[in-house]
Tab-separated table of C-alpha atoms and ligand atoms in Angstrom:
chain	number	residue	atom	x	y	z
U	1	MET	CA	1.515	37.729	0.948
U	2	LYS	CA	0.023	34.303	0.139
U	3	ASN	CA	-1.746	32.687	2.865
U	4	GLU	CA	0.578	29.654	3.625
U	5	ILE	CA	-0.535	26.492	5.418
U	6	LEU	CA	2.114	25.541	7.810
U	7	PRO	CA	2.794	21.736	8.667
U	8	PRO	CA	1.978	21.065	12.446
U	9	GLN	CA	4.830	21.720	14.763
U	10	PRO	CA	6.124	19.027	17.207
U	11	LEU	CA	4.817	21.043	20.192
U	12	GLU	CA	1.319	21.404	18.549
U	13	LEU	CA	1.540	17.379	17.677
U	14	GLU	CA	2.450	16.811	21.530
U	15	ALA	CA	-0.522	18.754	22.541
U	16	PHE	CA	-2.787	16.643	20.382
U	17	LEU	CA	-1.458	13.485	21.587
U	18	ASP	CA	-1.992	14.493	25.160
U	19	ILE	CA	-5.505	15.558	24.659
U	20	ALA	CA	-6.095	12.382	22.783
U	21	THR	CA	-4.607	10.412	25.459
U	22	GLU	CA	-6.870	12.035	28.190
U	23	ALA	CA	-9.958	10.946	25.926
U	24	ALA	CA	-8.749	7.299	25.178
U	25	LEU	CA	-7.987	6.841	29.026
U	26	SER	CA	-11.389	8.099	30.020
U	27	ALA	CA	-13.018	5.738	27.619
U	28	GLY	CA	-10.991	2.921	29.056
U	29	ALA	CA	-12.350	3.579	32.376
U	30	ILE	CA	-16.062	3.622	30.797
U	31	LEU	CA	-15.191	0.154	28.949
U	32	GLN	CA	-13.951	-1.395	32.174
U	33	SER	CA	-17.013	-0.181	34.186
U	34	PHE	CA	-19.361	-1.989	31.687
U	35	TRP	CA	-17.273	-4.991	31.445
U	36	GLY	CA	-19.427	-8.106	32.107
U	37	ASN	CA	-22.460	-5.916	32.949
U	38	LEU	CA	-23.872	-5.122	29.573
U	39	LYS	CA	-27.479	-4.564	29.428
U	40	SER	CA	-27.807	-3.971	25.694
U	41	VAL	CA	-26.023	-5.965	22.976
U	42	GLN	CA	-27.733	-5.205	19.551
U	43	GLU	CA	-27.046	-5.845	15.927
U	44	LYS	CA	-26.494	-2.733	13.831
U	45	GLY	CA	-27.699	-4.403	10.752
U	46	ARG	CA	-25.482	-7.240	9.494
U	47	PRO	CA	-25.209	-10.332	11.662
U	48	GLY	CA	-22.502	-10.077	14.121
U	49	ASP	CA	-22.036	-6.244	13.872
U	50	LEU	CA	-22.835	-5.408	17.712
U	51	VAL	CA	-23.040	-2.117	19.370
U	52	THR	CA	-23.559	-1.921	23.268
U	53	GLU	CA	-24.185	0.881	25.755
U	54	ALA	CA	-20.517	0.802	26.539
U	55	ASP	CA	-19.811	1.806	22.736
U	56	ALA	CA	-22.167	4.868	23.168
U	57	ALA	CA	-20.909	5.904	26.531
U	58	ALA	CA	-17.165	5.881	25.606
U	59	GLU	CA	-17.687	7.718	22.363
U	60	ALA	CA	-19.542	10.337	24.236
U	61	ALA	CA	-16.835	10.907	26.612
U	62	VAL	CA	-14.149	11.144	23.988
U	63	ILE	CA	-16.166	13.636	21.934
U	64	THR	CA	-16.791	15.844	25.050
U	65	ILE	CA	-13.089	15.877	25.908
U	66	LEU	CA	-11.997	16.518	22.151
U	67	LYS	CA	-14.695	19.133	21.799
U	68	ARG	CA	-13.718	21.007	24.928
U	69	HIS	CA	-10.227	21.479	23.647
U	70	PHE	CA	-10.834	21.631	20.001
U	71	PRO	CA	-14.336	23.304	19.367
U	72	GLU	CA	-13.480	23.864	15.698
U	73	HIS	CA	-12.194	20.547	14.621
U	74	GLN	CA	-14.284	17.943	12.748
U	75	ILE	CA	-15.081	14.724	14.221
U	76	LEU	CA	-15.947	11.316	12.589
U	77	ALA	CA	-17.166	8.859	15.088
U	78	GLU	CA	-18.108	5.358	14.423
U	79	GLU	CA	-21.483	5.482	16.347
U	80	SER	CA	-22.483	9.106	15.878
U	81	GLY	CA	-21.006	10.018	12.396
U	82	HIS	CA	-19.534	13.224	11.344
U	83	GLN	CA	-20.010	16.803	12.982
U	84	GLY	CA	-18.269	19.948	12.398
U	85	SER	CA	-17.365	22.330	9.373
U	86	ASN	CA	-15.282	20.649	6.660
U	87	THR	CA	-13.541	23.862	6.416
U	88	SER	CA	-11.455	22.788	9.211
U	89	ARG	CA	-7.979	21.010	8.376
U	90	PHE	CA	-8.321	18.811	11.435
U	91	LEU	CA	-10.496	15.716	11.636
U	92	TRP	CA	-10.683	13.375	14.744
U	93	ALA	CA	-11.432	9.726	13.783
U	94	ILE	CA	-12.889	7.924	16.532
U	95	ASP	CA	-13.671	4.146	17.316
U	96	PRO	CA	-14.600	4.147	21.131
U	97	LEU	CA	-14.812	0.460	21.204
U	98	ASP	CA	-12.857	-1.427	18.601
U	99	GLY	CA	-13.308	-5.062	18.986
U	100	THR	CA	-16.924	-4.975	20.117
U	101	THR	CA	-17.603	-8.790	19.521
U	102	ASN	CA	-14.699	-9.620	21.763
U	103	TYR	CA	-15.879	-7.269	24.332
U	104	ALA	CA	-19.446	-8.426	24.294
U	105	HIS	CA	-18.220	-12.041	24.752
U	106	GLN	CA	-15.604	-10.790	27.554
U	107	TYR	CA	-12.749	-11.943	25.620
U	108	PRO	CA	-10.292	-9.255	26.505
U	109	PHE	CA	-9.000	-7.837	23.088
U	110	SER	CA	-10.643	-4.483	22.593
U	111	ALA	CA	-9.468	-0.953	22.584
U	112	THR	CA	-10.331	2.655	21.997
U	113	SER	CA	-8.738	4.188	18.947
U	114	ILE	CA	-8.290	7.859	18.431
U	115	ALA	CA	-6.556	9.733	15.499
U	116	LEU	CA	-6.259	13.146	14.166
U	117	LEU	CA	-6.049	13.503	10.512
U	118	ILE	CA	-4.632	16.799	9.157
U	119	ASP	CA	-5.557	17.426	5.755
U	120	GLY	CA	-6.660	14.135	5.375
U	121	VAL	CA	-3.271	12.444	6.638
U	122	PRO	CA	-3.409	10.584	9.790
U	123	GLN	CA	-0.671	12.307	11.922
U	124	VAL	CA	-1.611	11.604	15.694
U	125	GLY	CA	-2.661	8.064	16.889
U	126	VAL	CA	-3.566	6.832	20.394
U	127	ILE	CA	-4.828	3.332	21.118
U	128	PHE	CA	-5.660	2.236	24.653
U	129	ASP	CA	-6.344	-1.337	25.585
U	130	PRO	CA	-7.772	-0.914	29.056
U	131	PHE	CA	-7.610	-4.920	29.710
U	132	HIS	CA	-3.902	-5.122	29.487
U	133	GLN	CA	-3.463	-1.586	30.599
U	134	GLU	CA	-1.526	-0.874	27.314
U	135	LEU	CA	-1.361	2.799	25.989
U	136	PHE	CA	0.001	2.903	22.248
U	137	ARG	CA	0.668	6.403	21.117
U	138	ALA	CA	2.487	8.013	17.917
U	139	ALA	CA	2.712	11.246	15.958
U	140	SER	CA	4.382	12.314	12.887
U	141	GLY	CA	8.137	12.524	13.388
U	142	LEU	CA	7.873	11.943	17.152
U	143	GLY	CA	8.012	8.115	17.186
U	144	ALA	CA	5.622	5.554	18.584
U	145	THR	CA	5.519	4.412	22.201
U	146	ARG	CA	3.899	1.622	24.200
U	147	ASN	CA	3.462	2.889	27.843
U	148	ARG	CA	5.523	5.799	27.039
U	149	GLN	CA	8.477	3.419	25.892
U	150	PRO	CA	9.702	3.584	22.304
U	151	ILE	CA	8.529	0.633	20.080
U	152	HIS	CA	9.949	-0.668	17.063
U	153	VAL	CA	8.466	-3.081	14.309
U	154	SER	CA	10.167	-6.680	14.050
U	155	GLN	CA	13.070	-7.617	12.065
U	156	THR	CA	11.548	-10.746	10.455
U	157	SER	CA	12.377	-10.998	6.682
U	158	ALA	CA	11.080	-14.308	5.594
U	159	LEU	CA	7.264	-15.021	5.227
U	160	SER	CA	8.220	-18.611	6.401
U	161	GLN	CA	9.055	-16.986	9.678
U	162	SER	CA	6.352	-14.584	10.253
U	163	LEU	CA	3.259	-14.365	12.268
U	164	LEU	CA	0.486	-12.520	10.508
U	165	VAL	CA	-2.813	-11.141	11.338
U	166	THR	CA	-6.177	-10.230	9.508
U	167	GLY	CA	-9.791	-9.977	10.064
U	168	PHE	CA	-13.142	-10.860	8.264
U	169	ALA	CA	-15.541	-8.036	7.622
U	170	TYR	CA	-19.220	-8.162	8.655
U	171	ASP	CA	-20.269	-8.413	5.138
U	172	ARG	CA	-18.372	-11.730	4.727
U	173	ARG	CA	-21.468	-13.764	4.107
U	174	GLU	CA	-22.572	-11.447	1.252
U	175	THR	CA	-19.188	-11.394	-0.947
U	176	VAL	CA	-16.663	-13.922	-2.265
U	177	ASP	CA	-14.357	-11.246	-1.686
U	178	ASN	CA	-14.372	-12.339	2.046
U	179	ASN	CA	-10.727	-12.966	2.642
U	180	TYR	CA	-11.134	-16.670	3.378
U	181	ALA	CA	-8.936	-17.505	0.565
U	182	GLU	CA	-6.127	-15.000	1.677
U	183	PHE	CA	-6.415	-16.482	5.077
U	184	CYS	CA	-5.753	-20.145	3.843
U	185	HIS	CA	-3.019	-18.982	1.657
U	186	PHE	CA	-0.902	-17.272	4.275
U	187	THR	CA	-1.783	-19.903	6.872
U	188	HIS	CA	0.235	-22.324	4.402
U	189	LEU	CA	3.146	-19.858	3.798
U	190	THR	CA	3.788	-18.748	7.562
U	191	GLN	CA	4.225	-19.716	11.191
U	192	GLY	CA	0.529	-18.803	11.561
U	193	VAL	CA	-2.402	-16.019	10.836
U	194	ARG	CA	-4.245	-14.539	13.872
U	195	ARG	CA	-7.494	-13.150	13.763
U	196	GLY	CA	-7.279	-10.544	16.723
U	197	GLY	CA	-10.921	-8.938	16.208
U	198	ALA	CA	-9.654	-5.447	16.838
U	199	ALA	CA	-8.066	-3.816	13.836
U	200	SER	CA	-6.279	-1.001	16.002
U	201	LEU	CA	-4.624	-3.336	18.178
U	202	ASP	CA	-3.762	-5.535	15.219
U	203	LEU	CA	-1.745	-2.526	13.942
U	204	ALA	CA	-0.612	-1.609	17.227
U	205	TYR	CA	0.894	-5.197	17.550
U	206	ILE	CA	2.774	-4.710	14.370
U	207	ALA	CA	4.058	-1.458	15.705
U	208	CYS	CA	5.689	-3.228	18.842
U	209	GLY	CA	6.874	-6.110	16.871
U	210	ARG	CA	4.426	-8.853	18.307
U	211	LEU	CA	3.279	-9.477	14.769
U	212	ASP	CA	4.859	-9.000	11.342
U	213	GLY	CA	2.312	-8.190	8.970
U	214	TYR	CA	-1.361	-7.317	8.589
U	215	TRP	CA	-3.976	-7.168	5.771
U	216	GLU	CA	-7.866	-6.657	5.842
U	217	ARG	CA	-10.550	-5.282	3.757
U	218	GLY	CA	-14.067	-3.836	4.705
U	219	LEU	CA	-12.492	-1.532	7.287
U	220	SER	CA	-13.457	2.042	8.182
U	221	PRO	CA	-11.146	5.108	8.712
U	222	TRP	CA	-11.688	4.897	12.398
U	223	ASP	CA	-10.725	1.361	12.553
U	224	ILE	CA	-7.295	2.097	11.104
U	225	ALA	CA	-6.265	5.718	11.065
U	226	ALA	CA	-4.355	5.629	14.588
U	227	GLY	CA	-2.814	2.273	14.012
U	228	ILE	CA	-1.362	3.564	10.698
U	229	VAL	CA	0.520	6.269	12.420
U	230	LEU	CA	1.886	3.869	15.063
U	231	VAL	CA	3.185	1.525	12.313
U	232	GLN	CA	4.713	4.053	10.411
U	233	GLU	CA	6.232	5.868	13.402
U	234	ALA	CA	7.429	2.393	14.554
U	235	GLY	CA	9.565	1.846	11.414
U	236	GLY	CA	6.903	-0.186	9.463
U	237	GLN	CA	5.176	0.323	6.098
U	238	VAL	CA	1.539	0.892	5.222
U	239	SER	CA	-0.098	0.906	1.651
U	240	ALA	CA	-2.825	-0.469	-0.446
U	241	TYR	CA	-2.557	-4.296	-1.140
U	242	ASN	CA	-0.591	-3.437	-4.371
U	243	GLN	CA	1.972	-1.069	-2.452
U	244	THR	CA	0.462	2.215	-3.963
U	245	PRO	CA	-0.526	4.736	-1.478
U	246	LEU	CA	-3.164	3.755	1.098
U	247	ASP	CA	-6.664	5.244	0.459
U	248	LEU	CA	-8.108	5.488	4.028
U	249	ASN	CA	-11.547	5.248	2.337
U	250	SER	CA	-10.919	2.141	0.192
U	251	GLY	CA	-11.314	-0.172	3.284
U	252	ARG	CA	-8.297	-2.149	2.467
U	253	ILE	CA	-4.975	-1.953	4.101
U	254	LEU	CA	-1.664	-3.897	3.957
U	255	ALA	CA	0.718	-3.056	7.060
U	256	THR	CA	3.969	-4.834	7.727
U	257	ASN	CA	7.453	-4.449	9.321
U	258	GLY	CA	8.652	-3.194	5.937
U	259	HIS	CA	10.930	-6.196	5.123
U	260	LEU	CA	7.870	-8.349	4.587
U	261	HIS	CA	5.878	-5.698	2.599
U	262	GLU	CA	6.714	-6.566	-1.045
U	263	ALA	CA	6.409	-10.549	-0.312
U	264	LEU	CA	3.194	-9.870	1.361
U	265	SER	CA	1.760	-7.795	-1.432
U	266	THR	CA	3.049	-10.226	-4.088
U	267	GLU	CA	1.247	-13.115	-2.473
U	268	LEU	CA	-1.987	-11.221	-1.782
U	269	LEU	CA	-2.223	-10.280	-5.265
U	270	LYS	CA	-1.860	-13.958	-6.502
U	271	VAL	CA	-4.848	-15.166	-4.472
U	272	LYS	CA	-8.243	-15.986	-6.240
U	273	PRO	CA	-11.656	-16.029	-4.111
U	274	LEU	CA	-12.748	-19.281	-2.489
U	275	VAL	CA	-15.961	-20.398	-3.992
U	276	MET	CA	-17.862	-21.889	-0.982
U	277	PRO	CA	-19.978	-24.916	-1.240
U	278	LEU	CA	-23.555	-24.536	-0.538
U	279	PRO	CA	-25.137	-23.900	1.892
U	280	TYR	CA	-22.672	-21.196	2.781
U	281	ALA	CA	-22.448	-19.479	-0.681
B	1	IPD	C1	-14.178	-4.323	13.873
B	1	IPD	C2	-12.859	-4.995	14.437
B	1	IPD	C3	-12.482	-6.260	13.631
B	1	IPD	C4	-12.599	-6.072	11.987
B	1	IPD	C5	-13.788	-5.409	11.701
B	1	IPD	C6	-14.094	-4.184	12.091
B	1	IPD	P1	-15.645	-3.148	15.601
B	1	IPD	O1	-14.563	-3.082	14.369
B	1	IPD	O2	-11.737	-3.678	14.230
B	1	IPD	O3	-11.068	-6.602	13.889
B	1	IPD	O4	-12.299	-7.186	11.262
B	1	IPD	O5	-13.712	-5.355	10.268
B	1	IPD	O6	-15.315	-3.583	11.942
B	1	IPD	O7	-16.904	-3.349	14.711
B	1	IPD	O8	-15.489	-4.150	16.797
B	1	IPD	O9	-15.350	-1.573	16.203
B	2	CA	CA1	-13.746	-0.847	14.590
B	3	CA	CA1	-16.243	0.078	17.379
């Protein structure tokens, strides 16, 4: 008989969700404990790309919990990289502290983001914002929740009525593809464009209807994998800028409530890079 690979069953997904939740809550307590008490804030390479002792401590706590329950699974964590055998179908993508710049400045918009990819597809997502005590959870086919209550994307169907969010990657000084032109374009077309500073929460806010659309480039899988599950399970849509299927490694994402997806994609593709005058070029 052929060795058939079965899709994960709801009970199995629930179990993954619960362990990811335990890990995210434990990271959240660590982030709270370092809040305002950081001894080390360092740049990782590019200006503004910060790392603190809170990132490392939160990541260690998440990995310890996941490994205790799933020693065979692969792990991809922002600060410590990849571990485990790539023969496993299961890969945990972890951002222990998404929104480090906000956190280092004590601007309370940061979260821990944990996703489980099965055969490369994000299927479980947990995002915990300890500063607002908001726990976002979702798994394929099981819906999305905020603090255990079901959530849904917004109904906004006109760009002129929408509130969007985006971000600017750490390489923004080095490339003309830095998203500045897109930001200006959508600022004119909508009721506003926010720059949250934590991609995971930007996506969670789309999922619960506070924001209508999000695009960004220069991202890593751990920034967005959990949020993708949330948006999809809350009734929204996620794709590449041109509406083709999203490639997690492309760094680019377009996520909306679904109603605005086509309009946002069309407008995004129209934008030409802003050529910055010296001395910013
Ligand atoms: C960053 C945040 C930010 C996004 C950056 C990310 P970090 O993650 O998600 O919103 O604009 O591209 O790198 O560095 O705070 O974990
Ligand atoms: Ca991040
Ligand atoms: Ca991070």
